[in-house]
Amino acid sequence: MRINKNSPQQSQRTLRRRTKSSPRLSYSVRGASTILISLFVVVGIFFFQVGDRFRDKNLWMSFTIPDMQEHFKCEEAFATTRPWWTSDQWREVRDLYHAFAQENRGTYQMADDNDTFDFSDIAEPFQASEEKGRGLRAARDIREGELVLRITNNTIVITDGFTYRKFMFAVEERFPTFACDIMTWNWAQDLDDEGEKFGMVVDLNDNNLLNAGDEETGANVWCGTYGEEDSCDMKNLTFYAARDIRKGEELLGDYGEFVSYHSRDELGL
């Protein structure tokens, strides 16, 4: 019985044939590593994007008024002449507010539902100038000391930044760019004499269009009890003619009588 034995040359050829599979194995390992690394990268990017979107969704909760103005593209909205708000539009906004107030604390009306004041025969909206935009002018001659404007059930107060932001987003969703107007017209005010409570006040009617007088023109509308200094506060937001005002003359107030410029910061706005 013959036993075939491999020669040294045959053994080396056999060894080389067997080791030819090693590069394939190496390539397989490298390929698997590449796939795993790619998978980890994709998963990491996915979770980063999801987390980023989650953060973006909640970013509004810290928005200031300038942040919201940028988010709502108010600069673009004010690049053209703003439209007048009709009576029906104001009514729809007030209806939206009433529904909002039922579900959200942190806001209230300055007067009860029956407290109304029709000033349409005293003041009327008009386009004041390109710089000022819209304003109010006398619809007739007004005598000095005559009541011109006052708070009504259409005057609302929002007492915290969170509720304010929610309302602005609710308005913007229902009436695009209208929130830009409201953020321009509303003002911050101390809600108590001690300066410990603050709020954002806005009229949901054309009272908002009262512009401020400048150093040249001054104010022709007096806030508070007529003739009494420092009588304009949350309990007495009434406006009287500071002098005789001719029909067609713009009505101008003194914002310094009732606006509390630091209150907005206190509200995080």
Coordinates of C-alpha atoms in Angstrom, one line a residue:
M1 CA 0.0 0.0 0.0
R2 CA 1.5 3.3 -1.2
I3 CA 1.2 6.3 0.9
N4 CA 1.4 9.6 -1.0
K5 CA 3.4 12.2 0.9
N6 CA 3.4 15.8 -0.1
S7 CA 6.7 17.2 -1.0
P8 CA 7.8 20.4 0.7
Q9 CA 6.9 22.3 -2.5
Q10 CA 3.4 20.8 -2.5
S11 CA 2.9 21.7 1.2
Q12 CA 3.8 25.3 0.5
R13 CA 1.4 25.5 -2.4
T14 CA -1.3 24.0 -0.2
L15 CA -0.6 26.5 2.5
R16 CA -0.8 29.4 0.1
R17 CA -4.1 28.2 -1.3
R18 CA -5.5 28.0 2.3
T19 CA -4.3 31.4 3.2
K20 CA -5.9 33.0 0.1
S21 CA -9.2 33.2 2.0
S22 CA -7.7 35.5 4.7
P23 CA -8.0 38.8 2.7
R24 CA -11.7 38.0 2.0
L25 CA -12.3 37.6 5.7
S26 CA -10.5 40.8 6.4
Y27 CA -12.6 42.6 3.8
S28 CA -15.8 41.2 5.4
V29 CA -14.7 42.4 8.8
R30 CA -13.9 45.8 7.5
G31 CA -17.2 46.0 5.6
A32 CA -19.2 45.0 8.7
S33 CA -17.4 47.7 10.7
T34 CA -18.1 50.3 8.1
I35 CA -21.8 49.4 8.1
L36 CA -22.0 49.5 11.8
I37 CA -20.3 52.9 12.0
S38 CA -22.6 54.2 9.3
L39 CA -25.6 52.8 11.2
F40 CA -24.5 54.5 14.4
V41 CA -24.0 57.8 12.5
V42 CA -27.5 57.6 10.9
V43 CA -29.1 56.7 14.2
G44 CA -27.2 59.6 16.0
I45 CA -28.3 62.1 13.3
F46 CA -31.9 60.9 13.6
F47 CA -32.1 61.3 17.3
F48 CA -30.3 64.6 17.1
Q49 CA -32.9 65.9 14.6
V50 CA -35.8 64.6 16.6
G51 CA -34.4 66.2 19.7
D52 CA -33.8 69.4 17.8
R53 CA -37.4 69.4 16.5
F54 CA -38.6 68.8 20.0
R55 CA -36.6 71.7 21.3
D56 CA -37.9 73.9 18.4
K57 CA -41.5 72.9 19.3
N58 CA -41.0 74.2 22.8
L59 CA -38.8 77.1 22.0
W60 CA -41.9 79.4 21.8
M61 CA -42.3 79.1 25.6
S62 CA -39.3 81.4 26.1
F63 CA -40.0 83.8 23.2
T64 CA -39.8 87.5 23.9
I65 CA -42.0 89.9 21.9
P66 CA -39.1 90.6 19.5
D67 CA -38.7 86.8 19.1
M68 CA -42.4 86.5 18.2
Q69 CA -42.3 89.4 15.8
E70 CA -39.4 87.7 14.0
H71 CA -41.2 84.3 14.1
F72 CA -44.4 85.8 12.7
K73 CA -42.4 87.8 10.0
C74 CA -43.9 91.1 11.3
E75 CA -41.2 93.1 9.5
E76 CA -42.6 91.8 6.2
A77 CA -46.1 92.5 7.3
F78 CA -45.3 96.1 8.1
A79 CA -43.4 96.6 4.8
T80 CA -46.8 97.5 3.2
T81 CA -49.7 99.6 4.4
R82 CA -51.5 97.7 7.1
P83 CA -55.3 97.0 6.5
W84 CA -58.0 98.4 8.8
W85 CA -59.6 96.0 11.2
T86 CA -63.3 95.9 10.5
S87 CA -66.0 95.6 13.2
D88 CA -66.6 92.0 12.2
Q89 CA -62.9 91.2 12.5
W90 CA -62.7 92.8 15.9
R91 CA -65.8 90.8 17.0
E92 CA -64.1 87.6 15.8
V93 CA -61.0 88.4 17.7
R94 CA -63.0 89.0 20.9
D95 CA -64.8 85.8 20.4
L96 CA -61.5 84.0 20.1
Y97 CA -60.3 85.7 23.3
H98 CA -63.4 84.7 25.2
A99 CA -62.9 81.0 24.2
F100 CA -59.2 81.3 25.1
A101 CA -59.9 82.9 28.5
Q102 CA -62.2 80.0 29.4
E103 CA -59.4 77.5 29.1
N104 CA -56.5 79.6 30.3
R105 CA -55.8 81.4 33.5
G106 CA -53.7 84.5 33.6
T107 CA -56.0 86.9 31.7
Y108 CA -59.1 88.9 32.4
Q109 CA -61.3 91.7 31.1
M110 CA -61.0 95.2 32.6
A111 CA -64.7 95.6 32.8
D112 CA -67.8 93.3 32.8
D113 CA -69.6 92.4 29.6
N114 CA -72.2 95.1 29.9
D115 CA -69.6 97.9 30.2
T116 CA -69.4 99.4 26.7
F117 CA -68.5 102.8 25.2
D118 CA -69.1 103.8 21.7
F119 CA -66.6 106.5 20.7
S120 CA -67.2 106.3 16.9
D121 CA -68.8 109.7 16.9
I122 CA -65.8 111.2 18.7
A123 CA -62.8 109.5 17.2
E124 CA -62.2 107.7 13.9
P125 CA -59.3 105.6 12.4
F126 CA -57.2 107.1 9.7
Q127 CA -53.7 106.8 8.1
A128 CA -51.7 109.2 10.2
S129 CA -48.4 109.0 8.3
E130 CA -46.0 106.6 6.7
E131 CA -43.9 106.6 9.9
K132 CA -46.7 106.3 12.4
G133 CA -49.0 104.2 10.3
R134 CA -52.6 104.1 11.6
G135 CA -54.0 106.5 14.1
L136 CA -57.1 108.2 15.6
R137 CA -58.4 111.6 14.7
A138 CA -61.3 113.7 15.9
A139 CA -64.5 112.8 14.1
R140 CA -65.9 116.2 15.3
D141 CA -64.9 119.2 17.3
I142 CA -64.1 118.1 20.9
R143 CA -64.2 120.4 23.8
E144 CA -61.5 120.6 26.5
G145 CA -62.3 118.2 29.3
E146 CA -64.6 116.1 27.2
L147 CA -64.3 112.3 27.6
V148 CA -62.7 110.9 24.5
L149 CA -61.8 107.2 25.2
R150 CA -61.9 104.8 28.2
I151 CA -61.5 101.2 29.0
T152 CA -64.4 98.9 28.4
N153 CA -65.2 95.2 28.3
N154 CA -63.0 95.1 25.2
T155 CA -59.9 95.9 27.3
I156 CA -58.0 92.8 28.4
V157 CA -55.1 92.2 30.7
I158 CA -52.7 89.2 30.5
T159 CA -50.7 88.7 33.7
D160 CA -48.0 86.3 32.7
G161 CA -45.7 85.7 29.8
F162 CA -46.8 82.1 29.2
T163 CA -50.4 83.1 28.7
Y164 CA -49.4 86.1 26.6
R165 CA -47.4 83.9 24.2
K166 CA -50.2 81.3 23.9
F167 CA -52.7 84.0 23.0
M168 CA -50.4 85.6 20.4
F169 CA -49.9 82.2 18.8
A170 CA -53.7 81.6 18.9
V171 CA -54.4 84.9 17.2
E172 CA -51.6 84.4 14.6
E173 CA -53.0 80.9 13.7
R174 CA -56.5 82.2 13.2
F175 CA -55.7 85.7 11.8
P176 CA -52.3 85.7 10.2
T177 CA -50.2 88.9 10.9
F178 CA -52.9 90.3 13.3
A179 CA -50.7 89.3 16.2
C180 CA -48.1 91.7 14.8
D181 CA -50.6 94.5 15.2
I182 CA -51.5 93.5 18.7
M183 CA -47.9 93.3 19.8
T184 CA -47.4 96.8 18.4
W185 CA -50.4 98.2 20.2
N186 CA -50.3 96.5 23.6
W187 CA -48.5 98.0 26.5
A188 CA -47.0 96.8 29.8
Q189 CA -48.4 98.3 33.0
D190 CA -48.1 98.0 36.7
L191 CA -51.2 96.3 38.0
D192 CA -50.9 97.6 41.6
D193 CA -49.6 100.6 43.4
E194 CA -46.7 98.7 44.9
G195 CA -45.2 97.7 41.6
E196 CA -45.3 94.0 42.4
K197 CA -47.8 92.8 39.8
F198 CA -47.5 93.4 36.1
G199 CA -49.5 92.8 33.0
M200 CA -49.8 93.3 29.3
V201 CA -52.9 95.4 28.4
V202 CA -54.5 95.6 25.0
D203 CA -57.8 97.0 23.7
L204 CA -59.6 94.6 21.3
N205 CA -61.0 97.6 19.4
D206 CA -59.8 100.7 17.6
N207 CA -58.7 102.4 20.9
N208 CA -55.3 100.8 20.1
L209 CA -54.7 103.4 17.4
L210 CA -54.0 106.2 19.8
N211 CA -50.5 107.4 19.0
A212 CA -48.1 109.2 21.3
G213 CA -47.4 112.9 20.9
D214 CA -43.8 114.0 20.3
E215 CA -41.9 116.9 21.7
E216 CA -43.1 119.1 18.9
T217 CA -46.8 118.3 18.9
G218 CA -47.3 117.2 22.5
A219 CA -50.3 115.3 23.8
N220 CA -53.8 116.6 23.4
V221 CA -55.4 113.7 25.3
W222 CA -55.1 113.5 29.1
C223 CA -55.1 110.1 30.9
G224 CA -56.8 109.9 34.2
T225 CA -59.1 112.3 36.0
Y226 CA -59.0 115.5 34.0
G227 CA -56.8 118.1 35.6
E228 CA -55.4 115.7 38.3
E229 CA -51.7 114.8 38.0
D230 CA -50.7 111.2 38.4
S231 CA -54.3 110.0 38.3
C232 CA -53.8 107.6 35.4
D233 CA -53.6 104.0 36.6
M234 CA -55.3 100.6 36.1
K235 CA -58.3 101.9 38.1
N236 CA -58.6 105.0 36.0
L237 CA -57.8 104.4 32.4
T238 CA -59.9 107.2 31.0
F239 CA -58.8 109.8 28.4
Y240 CA -60.1 113.4 28.2
A241 CA -59.4 116.2 25.7
A242 CA -56.5 118.2 27.3
R243 CA -57.6 121.2 25.1
D244 CA -60.1 122.0 22.4
I245 CA -59.5 119.7 19.5
R246 CA -60.6 120.5 16.0
K247 CA -62.3 117.9 13.7
G248 CA -59.7 116.0 11.7
E249 CA -56.9 116.7 14.2
E250 CA -55.0 113.6 15.3
L251 CA -55.6 112.5 18.9
L252 CA -52.3 112.0 20.7
G253 CA -51.6 110.7 24.2
D254 CA -48.7 110.6 26.6
Y255 CA -47.6 107.0 26.9
G256 CA -45.4 107.9 29.9
E257 CA -48.6 108.4 31.9
F258 CA -49.6 104.8 31.9
V259 CA -46.9 102.6 30.2
S260 CA -44.6 100.8 32.6
Y261 CA -41.5 100.1 30.5
H262 CA -39.9 97.7 33.0
S263 CA -43.0 95.5 33.4
R264 CA -42.4 93.8 30.1
D265 CA -39.0 92.6 31.4
E266 CA -40.6 91.3 34.6
L267 CA -42.9 89.2 32.4
G268 CA -40.0 87.8 30.4
L269 CA -41.3 89.5 27.3

